[in-house]
Amino acid sequence: MAFTPGSAVSPSADIELALACRGLSGTDVMSKSDPMCVTYVQPFGQNKWVEFHRTETVKNNQDPNFVSKVLISYRFEEKQPLLFEVYDTDSKDKDLSAHDFLGTITIPLGQLVANKRNKLQLTDRDGKLKSSYLVITAEELGMDRDEVTLEMSGFKLDKKDFFGKSDPFLEIFKLTDTGNYTLVYKTDVIKDTLTPRWKKFTIPVRTFCNGDYERDLKIICFDWNSSGDHSLIGEFHTTLKGLSNPNATFKCINGKKKEKKKDYKDSGEIRVDYIKIQSTYTFLDYVQGGTEIFCTVAVDFTASNGSPSKPSSLHFINNASMNSYEQAMWSVVSIIEDYDTDKQFPVLGFGAKIPPNGQVSHEFFVNMNPENPHCFGVRGVLDAYRNCINQVQLYGPTNFAPVINHVAKIAQNNRDGSGYFILLILTDGVITDMPDTIQAIITASSLPVSIIIVGIGNAEFDAMEELDADKGGLKMNGVKAARDIVQFVAFNSYHNLDPSVANLHLAKDVLAEVPKQFMDYMKINGIVPKRRASQTTTPEIEDLKIQ
């Protein structure tokens, strides 16, 4: 992704979709089909389908492997639905109505990348299943994701200052394709020494040498001067491969001194004290390696929401439309369910009196079934919520700590990278257990947990901004959060938008930080992605030999 100062861009990954079909029904009387696949996308915030890609036509083939790939940018926080249509082409006419329709399938991009290999049964335009399949293999586009960590030192460098020793630093340049050298790294300045040891630094290999381990590198050692007119100590040429040699040591040569002095040897040495080249990973590496994303929903059932029987209530149920709680649940869970293989979501409630005795609870299951608290899919989550409204009495206070600790307890037993847990808290008011909530967040910050808080209604949510520690980490009793795990969004920020568009923007904003929080946890704990077993043991996919 290009670096453009003064701009903003969401993190994304470039995905390649390889397409194939199996068992296409023939429409040609005298021969097999001549299939082609068309891909459509929905631009963000729009409900219309726009053609995005067409494959080539494969002649006389019921089981085509298409050479033309779909290249698309993937964003975790967006739904990104895709529509695929397969046609039997009868001519070179660009108008699709001139060709025979063979089948279609609609699927979110997130589901494709989560499963990596997807064998999808096609349907007709009325949704009736056909006996043919579209096979889609999703791969993150290859690029050099290695990074190099270097620590370098100088030995017996020339003394350049009249009243003291040198103040040396290094500048590292790479040779470009145009024959010029461009600066890629500048070390810190070590004052008054001829044996400096510069700070260890890490830089992407693609930045350091364009991924070419044999590309010429020019390393110059200067004596720093406050005027900015730095004095040359010496320089040398090498490559990343050369820097990687055991005990790599390089003579620092000052060209002018070498010309003037016949007995000139060098102006000191530069040594590589530490070098490590390692791969970096992406969010998709973990998801495709089998890390599952789990989501728990926690709903505020405090009395400040208003009596559910009144239309003014934030919990008022209207069969014709969703209330704000339902819209928020739909927006977030409908995206996360693409990454959860069993699509089972526990839904917690807090701040209500619950049956059978009317006891106040800040941690109860909304489906009222402790033995099986999970709801299937986003529709199951909404059904459980609607059924719960008439079974509880809204009460108070607004305590977050119990539901945070509930999820943290589960995450505590899944610290190996096999699962990552998102807690979606929907609330209308001010937190009444702030110290306990901060402590719970600090504890959860060392676990595979992200917390999303959506403020419902028009209350003041200043305290929520404190929990969303973008300006500085949470701290209590001298203990600081291991990482930032909270994202807060006020739902009424989107009230001027069309509901369908508002849902898209809400999901985009609340989920945008999750991949970074996810990666921070994996990196801090040294967890590398695993290879999913199905990547090597799915014969029904492997035998397709997709090109």
Coordinates of C-alpha atoms in Angstrom, one line a residue:
M1 CA 0.0 0.0 0.0
A2 CA 1.4 3.4 -1.0
F3 CA 2.5 5.8 1.7
T4 CA 0.8 9.2 1.2
P5 CA 1.6 11.8 3.9
G6 CA -1.4 13.9 4.9
S7 CA -4.0 11.2 4.0
A8 CA -5.8 8.5 5.8
V9 CA -6.4 4.9 4.7
S10 CA -7.9 1.8 6.3
P11 CA -5.6 -1.3 6.7
S12 CA -6.4 -3.8 4.1
A13 CA -5.0 -6.9 2.3
D14 CA -4.9 -7.7 -1.3
I15 CA -6.7 -11.0 -2.0
E16 CA -6.6 -13.2 -5.1
L17 CA -9.6 -15.4 -5.8
A18 CA -9.0 -18.4 -8.0
L19 CA -12.3 -19.6 -9.6
A20 CA -13.2 -23.1 -10.9
C21 CA -16.5 -24.9 -11.6
R22 CA -17.5 -28.5 -11.2
G23 CA -20.4 -30.4 -12.8
L24 CA -21.8 -27.6 -14.9
S25 CA -25.0 -28.6 -16.7
G26 CA -24.7 -28.3 -20.5
T27 CA -27.0 -26.1 -22.5
D28 CA -25.3 -26.7 -25.8
V29 CA -27.0 -29.6 -27.7
M30 CA -23.9 -30.8 -29.7
S31 CA -21.1 -30.0 -27.2
K32 CA -20.2 -29.1 -23.7
S33 CA -20.7 -25.6 -22.2
D34 CA -18.3 -22.7 -22.8
P35 CA -18.4 -21.3 -19.3
M36 CA -17.5 -17.9 -18.0
C37 CA -17.8 -16.5 -14.5
V38 CA -18.8 -12.9 -13.6
T39 CA -18.1 -11.3 -10.2
Y40 CA -20.1 -8.4 -8.8
V41 CA -19.4 -6.2 -5.7
Q42 CA -21.5 -3.8 -3.7
P43 CA -19.6 -0.5 -3.2
F44 CA -19.5 0.5 0.5
G45 CA -22.8 2.1 1.6
Q46 CA -24.7 1.0 -1.5
N47 CA -27.2 -1.8 -2.1
K48 CA -26.7 -2.2 -5.9
W49 CA -24.5 -4.8 -7.6
V50 CA -21.7 -3.5 -9.8
E51 CA -19.8 -5.8 -12.2
F52 CA -16.2 -6.2 -11.0
H53 CA -14.6 -8.9 -13.0
R54 CA -15.1 -11.4 -15.9
T55 CA -13.1 -14.5 -16.4
E56 CA -12.1 -15.8 -19.8
T57 CA -14.3 -18.3 -21.6
V58 CA -13.2 -21.9 -21.3
K59 CA -14.3 -23.9 -24.4
N60 CA -16.2 -27.2 -24.1
N61 CA -15.6 -27.8 -20.4
Q62 CA -18.0 -28.8 -17.7
D63 CA -15.3 -28.5 -15.0
P64 CA -13.3 -25.4 -15.9
N65 CA -10.3 -23.9 -14.1
F66 CA -10.3 -20.2 -14.9
V67 CA -6.9 -18.6 -15.4
S68 CA -8.2 -15.1 -14.9
K69 CA -8.1 -14.3 -11.1
V70 CA -10.3 -11.9 -9.1
L71 CA -8.0 -9.3 -7.4
I72 CA -9.8 -7.5 -4.6
S73 CA -9.0 -5.5 -1.4
Y74 CA -10.2 -7.2 1.8
R75 CA -11.2 -5.2 5.0
F76 CA -12.2 -7.1 8.1
E77 CA -14.5 -4.4 9.3
E78 CA -16.7 -4.4 6.2
K79 CA -19.2 -7.1 5.1
Q80 CA -18.1 -7.0 1.4
P81 CA -20.7 -9.2 -0.2
L82 CA -19.8 -10.8 -3.5
L83 CA -22.1 -12.1 -6.2
F84 CA -20.9 -14.7 -8.7
E85 CA -22.8 -15.7 -11.9
V86 CA -21.8 -18.5 -14.3
Y87 CA -22.8 -18.3 -18.0
D88 CA -22.5 -20.5 -21.0
T89 CA -21.2 -18.1 -23.6
D90 CA -22.7 -18.4 -27.1
S91 CA -20.8 -15.6 -28.8
K92 CA -18.4 -12.7 -28.1
D93 CA -21.3 -10.4 -27.2
K94 CA -20.6 -8.4 -24.0
D95 CA -24.3 -8.3 -23.1
L96 CA -24.9 -11.1 -20.6
S97 CA -28.5 -11.5 -21.7
A98 CA -27.1 -13.0 -24.9
H99 CA -25.7 -16.0 -23.0
D100 CA -27.2 -18.9 -21.1
F101 CA -27.3 -18.5 -17.3
L102 CA -25.9 -21.6 -15.5
G103 CA -26.0 -20.6 -11.8
T104 CA -25.2 -18.1 -9.1
I105 CA -24.0 -17.8 -5.5
T106 CA -23.8 -14.8 -3.1
I107 CA -21.2 -14.9 -0.3
P108 CA -19.2 -12.4 1.9
L109 CA -15.6 -12.0 1.1
G110 CA -14.8 -12.5 4.8
Q111 CA -16.2 -16.0 4.7
L112 CA -14.1 -16.8 1.6
V113 CA -10.8 -15.7 3.2
A114 CA -11.7 -17.4 6.5
N115 CA -12.2 -20.8 4.9
K116 CA -9.6 -20.2 2.2
R117 CA -11.0 -23.1 0.0
N118 CA -14.7 -23.0 -0.6
K119 CA -16.8 -25.4 -2.6
L120 CA -20.2 -23.6 -3.1
Q121 CA -23.3 -25.2 -4.6
L122 CA -24.8 -22.9 -7.2
T123 CA -28.5 -22.0 -7.3
D124 CA -30.8 -20.8 -10.0
R125 CA -32.2 -17.2 -9.8
D126 CA -35.0 -18.4 -7.6
G127 CA -32.6 -19.9 -5.0
K128 CA -33.2 -23.5 -6.0
L129 CA -30.0 -25.6 -5.6
K130 CA -28.4 -27.0 -8.7
S131 CA -26.1 -30.0 -9.0
S132 CA -23.1 -27.8 -10.0
Y133 CA -20.5 -26.0 -7.9
L134 CA -18.3 -23.0 -7.9
V135 CA -15.0 -23.6 -6.2
I136 CA -13.2 -20.4 -4.8
T137 CA -9.7 -20.4 -3.4
A138 CA -8.8 -17.2 -1.5
E139 CA -5.1 -16.3 -1.1
E140 CA -3.5 -13.2 0.3
L141 CA -1.3 -11.8 -2.5
G142 CA 2.3 -12.7 -2.0
M143 CA 4.7 -10.0 -1.1
D144 CA 8.0 -9.9 0.8
R145 CA 6.9 -9.7 4.4
D146 CA 10.3 -10.4 5.9
E147 CA 11.9 -7.9 8.2
V148 CA 15.5 -7.6 9.2
T149 CA 16.7 -6.6 12.7
L150 CA 20.3 -5.2 12.9
E151 CA 22.6 -4.1 15.6
M152 CA 25.9 -2.6 14.5
S153 CA 29.0 -1.1 16.1
G154 CA 32.2 0.7 15.2
F155 CA 35.8 -0.1 16.1
K156 CA 38.8 2.2 16.0
L157 CA 37.0 4.9 14.0
D158 CA 38.9 8.0 13.0
K159 CA 39.0 10.9 15.4
K160 CA 37.4 13.9 13.7
D161 CA 36.9 16.4 16.5
F162 CA 39.8 18.7 17.5
F163 CA 38.9 18.8 21.2
G164 CA 37.4 15.3 21.6
K165 CA 36.6 12.1 19.9
S166 CA 34.0 11.6 17.1
D167 CA 30.2 11.6 17.3
P168 CA 29.6 8.8 14.8
F169 CA 26.4 7.7 13.1
L170 CA 25.6 5.6 10.1
E171 CA 23.5 6.2 7.0
I172 CA 22.4 3.2 4.9
F173 CA 21.6 3.6 1.3
K174 CA 20.2 1.1 -1.3
L175 CA 20.9 1.2 -5.0
T176 CA 17.7 1.9 -7.0
D177 CA 16.8 0.6 -10.5
T178 CA 17.7 4.0 -11.9
G179 CA 21.3 3.7 -10.7
N180 CA 21.0 6.2 -7.8
Y181 CA 21.2 5.6 -4.1
T182 CA 18.4 6.3 -1.8
L183 CA 18.5 6.6 2.0
V184 CA 16.7 3.7 3.9
Y185 CA 17.9 4.1 7.4
K186 CA 19.8 6.5 9.7
T187 CA 21.2 5.4 13.1
D188 CA 21.3 7.3 16.3
V189 CA 24.3 9.5 17.1
I190 CA 26.7 8.2 19.7
K191 CA 28.6 11.1 21.3
D192 CA 32.3 11.3 21.9
T193 CA 33.5 7.8 21.1
L194 CA 35.5 5.9 18.6
T195 CA 33.8 2.6 19.5
P196 CA 30.1 3.3 19.1
R197 CA 27.4 0.7 19.5
W198 CA 24.2 1.9 17.7
K199 CA 20.7 1.0 18.8
K200 CA 19.2 -2.2 17.4
F201 CA 16.6 -1.4 14.6
T202 CA 14.1 -3.4 12.6
I203 CA 13.1 -2.5 9.0
P204 CA 11.1 -4.4 6.3
V205 CA 13.3 -6.2 3.9
R206 CA 11.3 -4.7 1.0
T207 CA 12.3 -1.3 2.3
F208 CA 15.8 -2.2 3.1
C209 CA 16.7 -3.7 -0.3
N210 CA 13.5 -4.2 -2.3
G211 CA 13.6 -7.9 -1.2
D212 CA 16.8 -8.4 -3.2
Y213 CA 19.4 -9.9 -0.9
E214 CA 22.1 -9.2 -3.5
R215 CA 21.2 -5.5 -4.0
D216 CA 24.1 -3.1 -3.4
L217 CA 24.0 -1.2 -0.1
K218 CA 26.2 1.8 0.6
I219 CA 26.8 2.4 4.3
I220 CA 28.4 5.7 5.3
C221 CA 29.8 6.6 8.7
F222 CA 29.8 10.3 9.6
D223 CA 31.0 12.4 12.5
W224 CA 28.0 14.5 13.6
N225 CA 28.3 18.3 13.7
S226 CA 25.7 20.6 15.1
S227 CA 26.0 22.8 12.0
G228 CA 24.6 20.0 9.9
D229 CA 27.8 19.8 7.9
H230 CA 28.8 16.3 9.0
S231 CA 32.3 15.0 8.4
L232 CA 32.9 11.8 6.5
I233 CA 34.7 9.1 8.5
G234 CA 34.4 6.4 5.8
E235 CA 32.1 4.1 3.8
F236 CA 31.8 0.7 2.4
H237 CA 29.6 -1.4 0.1
T238 CA 27.8 -4.6 0.9
T239 CA 24.5 -6.5 0.5
L240 CA 22.0 -7.9 2.9
K241 CA 23.5 -11.3 2.2
G242 CA 26.9 -9.9 3.1
L243 CA 25.6 -8.4 6.3
S244 CA 24.2 -11.8 7.2
N245 CA 27.6 -13.5 7.1
P246 CA 28.9 -14.8 10.5
N247 CA 31.1 -12.1 12.2
A248 CA 30.5 -9.7 9.3
T249 CA 33.1 -6.9 9.6
F250 CA 33.7 -4.1 7.0
K251 CA 36.6 -1.7 6.6
C252 CA 35.5 1.9 6.6
I253 CA 37.2 3.7 3.7
N254 CA 37.6 7.4 3.3
G255 CA 38.2 8.0 -0.5
K256 CA 40.0 11.3 -0.1
K257 CA 42.4 10.0 2.5
K258 CA 43.1 6.9 0.4
E259 CA 44.1 9.2 -2.5
K260 CA 46.4 11.4 -0.4
K261 CA 48.1 8.8 1.8
K262 CA 50.0 5.9 0.3
D263 CA 50.1 4.0 3.6
Y264 CA 46.4 4.5 4.3
K265 CA 44.6 1.3 5.3
D266 CA 41.2 2.3 6.6
S267 CA 39.3 4.7 9.0
G268 CA 38.1 1.9 11.3
E269 CA 35.7 -1.0 11.1
I270 CA 32.0 -1.5 11.2
R271 CA 30.8 -4.7 12.7
V272 CA 27.5 -6.5 12.6
D273 CA 26.9 -7.6 16.2
Y274 CA 23.4 -8.9 15.7
I275 CA 21.2 -9.7 12.6
K276 CA 18.0 -11.6 12.3
I277 CA 15.7 -11.9 9.3
Q278 CA 12.3 -13.2 10.1
S279 CA 8.8 -13.4 8.6
T280 CA 6.1 -11.1 9.7
Y281 CA 2.4 -12.3 9.7
T282 CA -0.9 -10.8 8.9
F283 CA -4.4 -11.1 10.4
L284 CA -5.4 -13.4 7.6
D285 CA -2.4 -15.7 8.2
Y286 CA -3.9 -16.5 11.6
V287 CA -7.5 -16.7 10.4
Q288 CA -6.6 -19.0 7.6
G289 CA -4.4 -21.0 10.0
G290 CA -7.4 -21.9 12.1
T291 CA -7.6 -19.1 14.7
E292 CA -11.3 -18.7 15.4
I293 CA -13.0 -15.4 16.2
F294 CA -15.6 -15.7 18.9
C295 CA -18.1 -13.0 19.8
T296 CA -20.1 -12.5 23.0
V297 CA -22.8 -9.9 23.1
A298 CA -23.7 -8.1 26.4
V299 CA -26.9 -6.0 26.5
D300 CA -27.8 -3.3 29.0
F301 CA -31.2 -4.0 30.6
T302 CA -31.2 -1.1 33.1
A303 CA -34.3 1.0 33.8
S304 CA -32.7 4.1 32.2
N305 CA -33.6 2.6 28.8
G306 CA -37.3 3.2 29.5
S307 CA -40.2 0.8 29.8
P308 CA -40.1 -1.6 26.8
S309 CA -43.9 -1.2 26.4
K310 CA -43.5 2.5 25.5
P311 CA -42.4 3.6 22.0
S312 CA -39.9 6.0 23.6
S313 CA -38.0 3.1 25.1
L314 CA -34.7 2.2 23.6
H315 CA -35.8 -1.4 24.1
F316 CA -39.2 -0.9 22.3
I317 CA -39.9 -3.8 20.0
N318 CA -41.4 -2.9 16.6
N319 CA -42.0 -5.7 14.2
A320 CA -41.7 -3.2 11.3
S321 CA -38.2 -2.1 12.1
M322 CA -35.2 -2.7 14.4
N323 CA -34.5 -0.6 17.5
S324 CA -31.0 0.8 18.0
Y325 CA -29.9 -2.2 20.1
E326 CA -31.0 -4.6 17.3
Q327 CA -29.3 -2.5 14.6
A328 CA -26.0 -2.5 16.5
M329 CA -26.2 -6.3 17.1
W330 CA -27.0 -6.9 13.5
S331 CA -24.2 -4.7 12.2
V332 CA -21.4 -6.3 14.2
V333 CA -22.5 -9.9 14.6
S334 CA -23.4 -10.3 10.9
I335 CA -19.7 -9.6 10.0
I336 CA -18.2 -11.7 12.8
E337 CA -20.3 -14.7 12.1
D338 CA -18.3 -15.2 8.8
Y339 CA -15.3 -16.0 10.9
D340 CA -17.0 -18.3 13.5
T341 CA -17.3 -21.8 12.1
D342 CA -20.3 -22.9 14.3
K343 CA -21.9 -19.4 14.4
Q344 CA -22.8 -19.9 18.0
F345 CA -23.0 -16.7 20.0
P346 CA -23.6 -16.3 23.8
V347 CA -25.7 -13.3 24.6
L348 CA -25.4 -11.8 28.1
G349 CA -27.6 -9.4 29.9
F350 CA -26.9 -7.1 32.8
G351 CA -28.8 -4.7 35.1
A352 CA -32.2 -6.5 35.2
K353 CA -34.3 -8.5 37.6
I354 CA -34.6 -11.9 36.2
P355 CA -37.0 -14.9 36.7
P356 CA -37.9 -16.8 38.6
N357 CA -37.4 -14.7 41.8
G358 CA -36.7 -11.3 40.4
Q359 CA -33.1 -11.3 41.6
V360 CA -30.9 -8.5 40.2
S361 CA -28.2 -9.9 37.8
H362 CA -25.3 -8.3 36.0
E363 CA -24.4 -11.6 34.2
F364 CA -27.3 -13.6 32.9
F365 CA -27.9 -15.5 29.6
V366 CA -30.5 -13.7 27.5
N367 CA -32.0 -17.0 26.2
M368 CA -32.6 -18.0 29.8
N369 CA -30.8 -21.3 29.2
P370 CA -27.6 -21.6 31.2
E371 CA -27.1 -25.2 29.9
N372 CA -27.1 -24.0 26.3
P373 CA -26.6 -20.2 26.3
H374 CA -25.6 -20.0 22.6
C375 CA -27.7 -18.4 19.9
F376 CA -27.2 -19.5 16.3
G377 CA -26.2 -16.7 13.9
V378 CA -27.2 -13.1 14.0
R379 CA -30.9 -14.0 13.6
G380 CA -30.7 -16.3 16.7
V381 CA -29.1 -13.4 18.7
L382 CA -32.0 -11.0 17.7
D383 CA -34.7 -13.6 18.5
A384 CA -33.2 -14.3 22.0
Y385 CA -33.1 -10.6 22.7
R386 CA -36.7 -10.0 21.7
N387 CA -37.9 -13.0 23.7
C388 CA -36.0 -11.8 26.8
I389 CA -37.5 -8.3 26.8
N390 CA -40.8 -9.6 28.2
Q391 CA -39.2 -11.9 30.7
V392 CA -37.1 -9.5 32.7
Q393 CA -37.7 -6.3 34.6
L394 CA -35.3 -3.4 33.7
Y395 CA -33.5 -2.3 36.8
G396 CA -29.9 -1.3 37.5
P397 CA -27.2 -0.3 38.1
T398 CA -24.9 -0.3 35.0
N399 CA -22.1 -2.6 35.9
F400 CA -19.6 -3.7 33.1
A401 CA -17.1 -5.7 35.2
P402 CA -19.1 -8.9 35.5
V403 CA -19.5 -9.4 31.7
I404 CA -15.9 -8.4 31.0
N405 CA -14.7 -10.9 33.6
H406 CA -17.0 -13.6 32.1
V407 CA -15.3 -13.4 28.7
A408 CA -11.8 -13.0 30.3
K409 CA -12.3 -16.2 32.2
I410 CA -13.0 -18.1 28.9
A411 CA -10.1 -16.4 27.1
Q412 CA -7.8 -17.3 30.0
N413 CA -8.0 -21.0 28.8
N414 CA -7.4 -20.1 25.2
R415 CA -4.1 -18.1 25.2
D416 CA -2.3 -20.2 22.6
G417 CA -3.7 -18.4 19.5
S418 CA -6.5 -20.9 18.8
G419 CA -9.2 -18.4 19.5
Y420 CA -9.7 -14.7 19.9
F421 CA -12.7 -13.2 21.8
I422 CA -14.7 -10.1 21.0
L423 CA -17.0 -8.7 23.6
L424 CA -19.7 -6.4 22.2
I425 CA -21.3 -4.3 25.0
L426 CA -24.4 -2.3 24.2
T427 CA -25.3 0.3 26.8
D428 CA -27.4 3.5 27.2
G429 CA -25.8 5.1 30.2
V430 CA -23.1 5.9 32.7
I431 CA -21.0 3.1 34.1
T432 CA -21.5 2.7 37.9
D433 CA -18.6 0.3 38.6
M434 CA -15.9 2.3 36.9
P435 CA -13.0 1.2 39.1
D436 CA -13.9 -2.5 38.8
T437 CA -14.4 -2.1 35.0
I438 CA -11.0 -0.5 34.6
Q439 CA -9.4 -3.3 36.6
A440 CA -11.3 -5.9 34.5
I441 CA -10.1 -4.3 31.3
I442 CA -6.5 -4.2 32.5
T443 CA -6.7 -7.9 33.4
A444 CA -8.2 -8.7 30.0
S445 CA -5.6 -6.7 28.2
S446 CA -3.1 -9.5 28.5
L447 CA -5.6 -12.0 27.1
P448 CA -6.9 -12.6 23.6
V449 CA -9.8 -10.2 24.0
S450 CA -11.1 -7.1 22.3
I451 CA -14.0 -5.0 23.8
I452 CA -16.4 -3.0 21.6
I453 CA -18.7 -0.6 23.4
V454 CA -21.6 0.9 21.5
G455 CA -23.4 3.8 23.3
I456 CA -27.2 3.7 22.6
G457 CA -29.3 6.8 23.0
N458 CA -28.5 10.4 23.8
A459 CA -26.7 10.0 27.2
E460 CA -23.3 11.5 27.9
F461 CA -20.7 8.9 27.2
D462 CA -17.6 10.8 28.5
A463 CA -16.6 7.9 30.7
M464 CA -16.6 5.5 27.7
E465 CA -14.0 7.7 26.0
E466 CA -11.8 7.2 29.1
L467 CA -12.0 3.4 28.6
D468 CA -11.1 3.8 24.9
A469 CA -7.5 4.6 25.8
D470 CA -6.4 6.0 22.4
K471 CA -4.6 8.9 24.1
G472 CA -2.8 6.7 26.7
G473 CA -3.1 3.3 28.3
L474 CA -5.4 2.6 31.2
K475 CA -3.7 2.4 34.6
M476 CA -4.8 1.5 38.1
N477 CA -2.8 1.0 41.3
G478 CA 0.4 1.4 39.3
V479 CA -0.5 -1.4 36.9
K480 CA -0.9 -0.4 33.2
A481 CA -2.9 -2.2 30.6
A482 CA -0.8 -4.5 28.4
R483 CA -2.4 -3.1 25.3
D484 CA -5.4 -1.0 24.1
I485 CA -8.3 -3.4 23.8
V486 CA -11.4 -1.1 23.9
Q487 CA -13.1 0.7 21.1
F488 CA -16.1 3.0 21.8
V489 CA -18.6 4.3 19.3
A490 CA -21.8 6.3 20.0
F491 CA -24.7 4.9 17.9
N492 CA -26.4 8.3 17.6
S493 CA -23.5 9.5 15.5
Y494 CA -25.1 7.7 12.6
H495 CA -28.8 8.8 13.2
N496 CA -28.8 11.1 10.2
L497 CA -28.0 8.2 7.8
D498 CA -30.3 5.7 6.1
P499 CA -30.6 2.7 8.5
S500 CA -29.0 0.3 6.1
V501 CA -26.1 2.7 5.5
A502 CA -25.8 3.5 9.2
N503 CA -25.4 -0.2 9.9
L504 CA -22.5 -0.5 7.5
H505 CA -20.7 2.6 8.9
L506 CA -21.2 1.4 12.5
A507 CA -19.7 -2.0 11.8
K508 CA -16.8 -0.4 9.9
D509 CA -16.0 1.9 12.7
V510 CA -16.3 -0.5 15.7
L511 CA -14.4 -3.3 14.0
A512 CA -11.7 -1.3 12.4
E513 CA -9.3 -1.7 15.4
V514 CA -9.8 -5.4 16.0
P515 CA -7.2 -6.7 13.5
K516 CA -4.5 -4.5 15.1
Q517 CA -5.5 -5.5 18.6
F518 CA -5.5 -9.1 17.5
M519 CA -2.0 -8.8 16.0
D520 CA -0.7 -6.9 19.0
Y521 CA -1.7 -9.9 21.2
M522 CA -0.1 -12.4 18.9
K523 CA 3.1 -10.4 18.6
I524 CA 3.5 -9.7 22.3
N525 CA 3.0 -13.4 23.1
G526 CA 5.2 -14.7 20.2
I527 CA 2.4 -16.7 18.7
V528 CA 2.8 -17.7 15.0
P529 CA 0.0 -18.9 12.8
K530 CA -0.6 -22.6 12.4
R531 CA -1.3 -24.4 9.2
R532 CA -4.9 -25.5 9.1
A533 CA -5.3 -29.3 8.7
S534 CA -7.8 -28.8 5.9
Q535 CA -5.2 -27.0 3.9
T536 CA -3.5 -30.3 3.2
T537 CA -6.3 -32.8 3.8
T538 CA -9.3 -31.8 1.6
P539 CA -9.1 -34.2 -1.3
E540 CA -12.4 -33.0 -2.8
I541 CA -10.8 -29.6 -3.2
E542 CA -7.2 -30.6 -3.8
D543 CA -8.0 -32.8 -6.8
L544 CA -9.4 -29.9 -8.7
K545 CA -5.9 -28.7 -9.5
I546 CA -7.0 -25.0 -9.7
Q547 CA -4.6 -23.0 -11.8

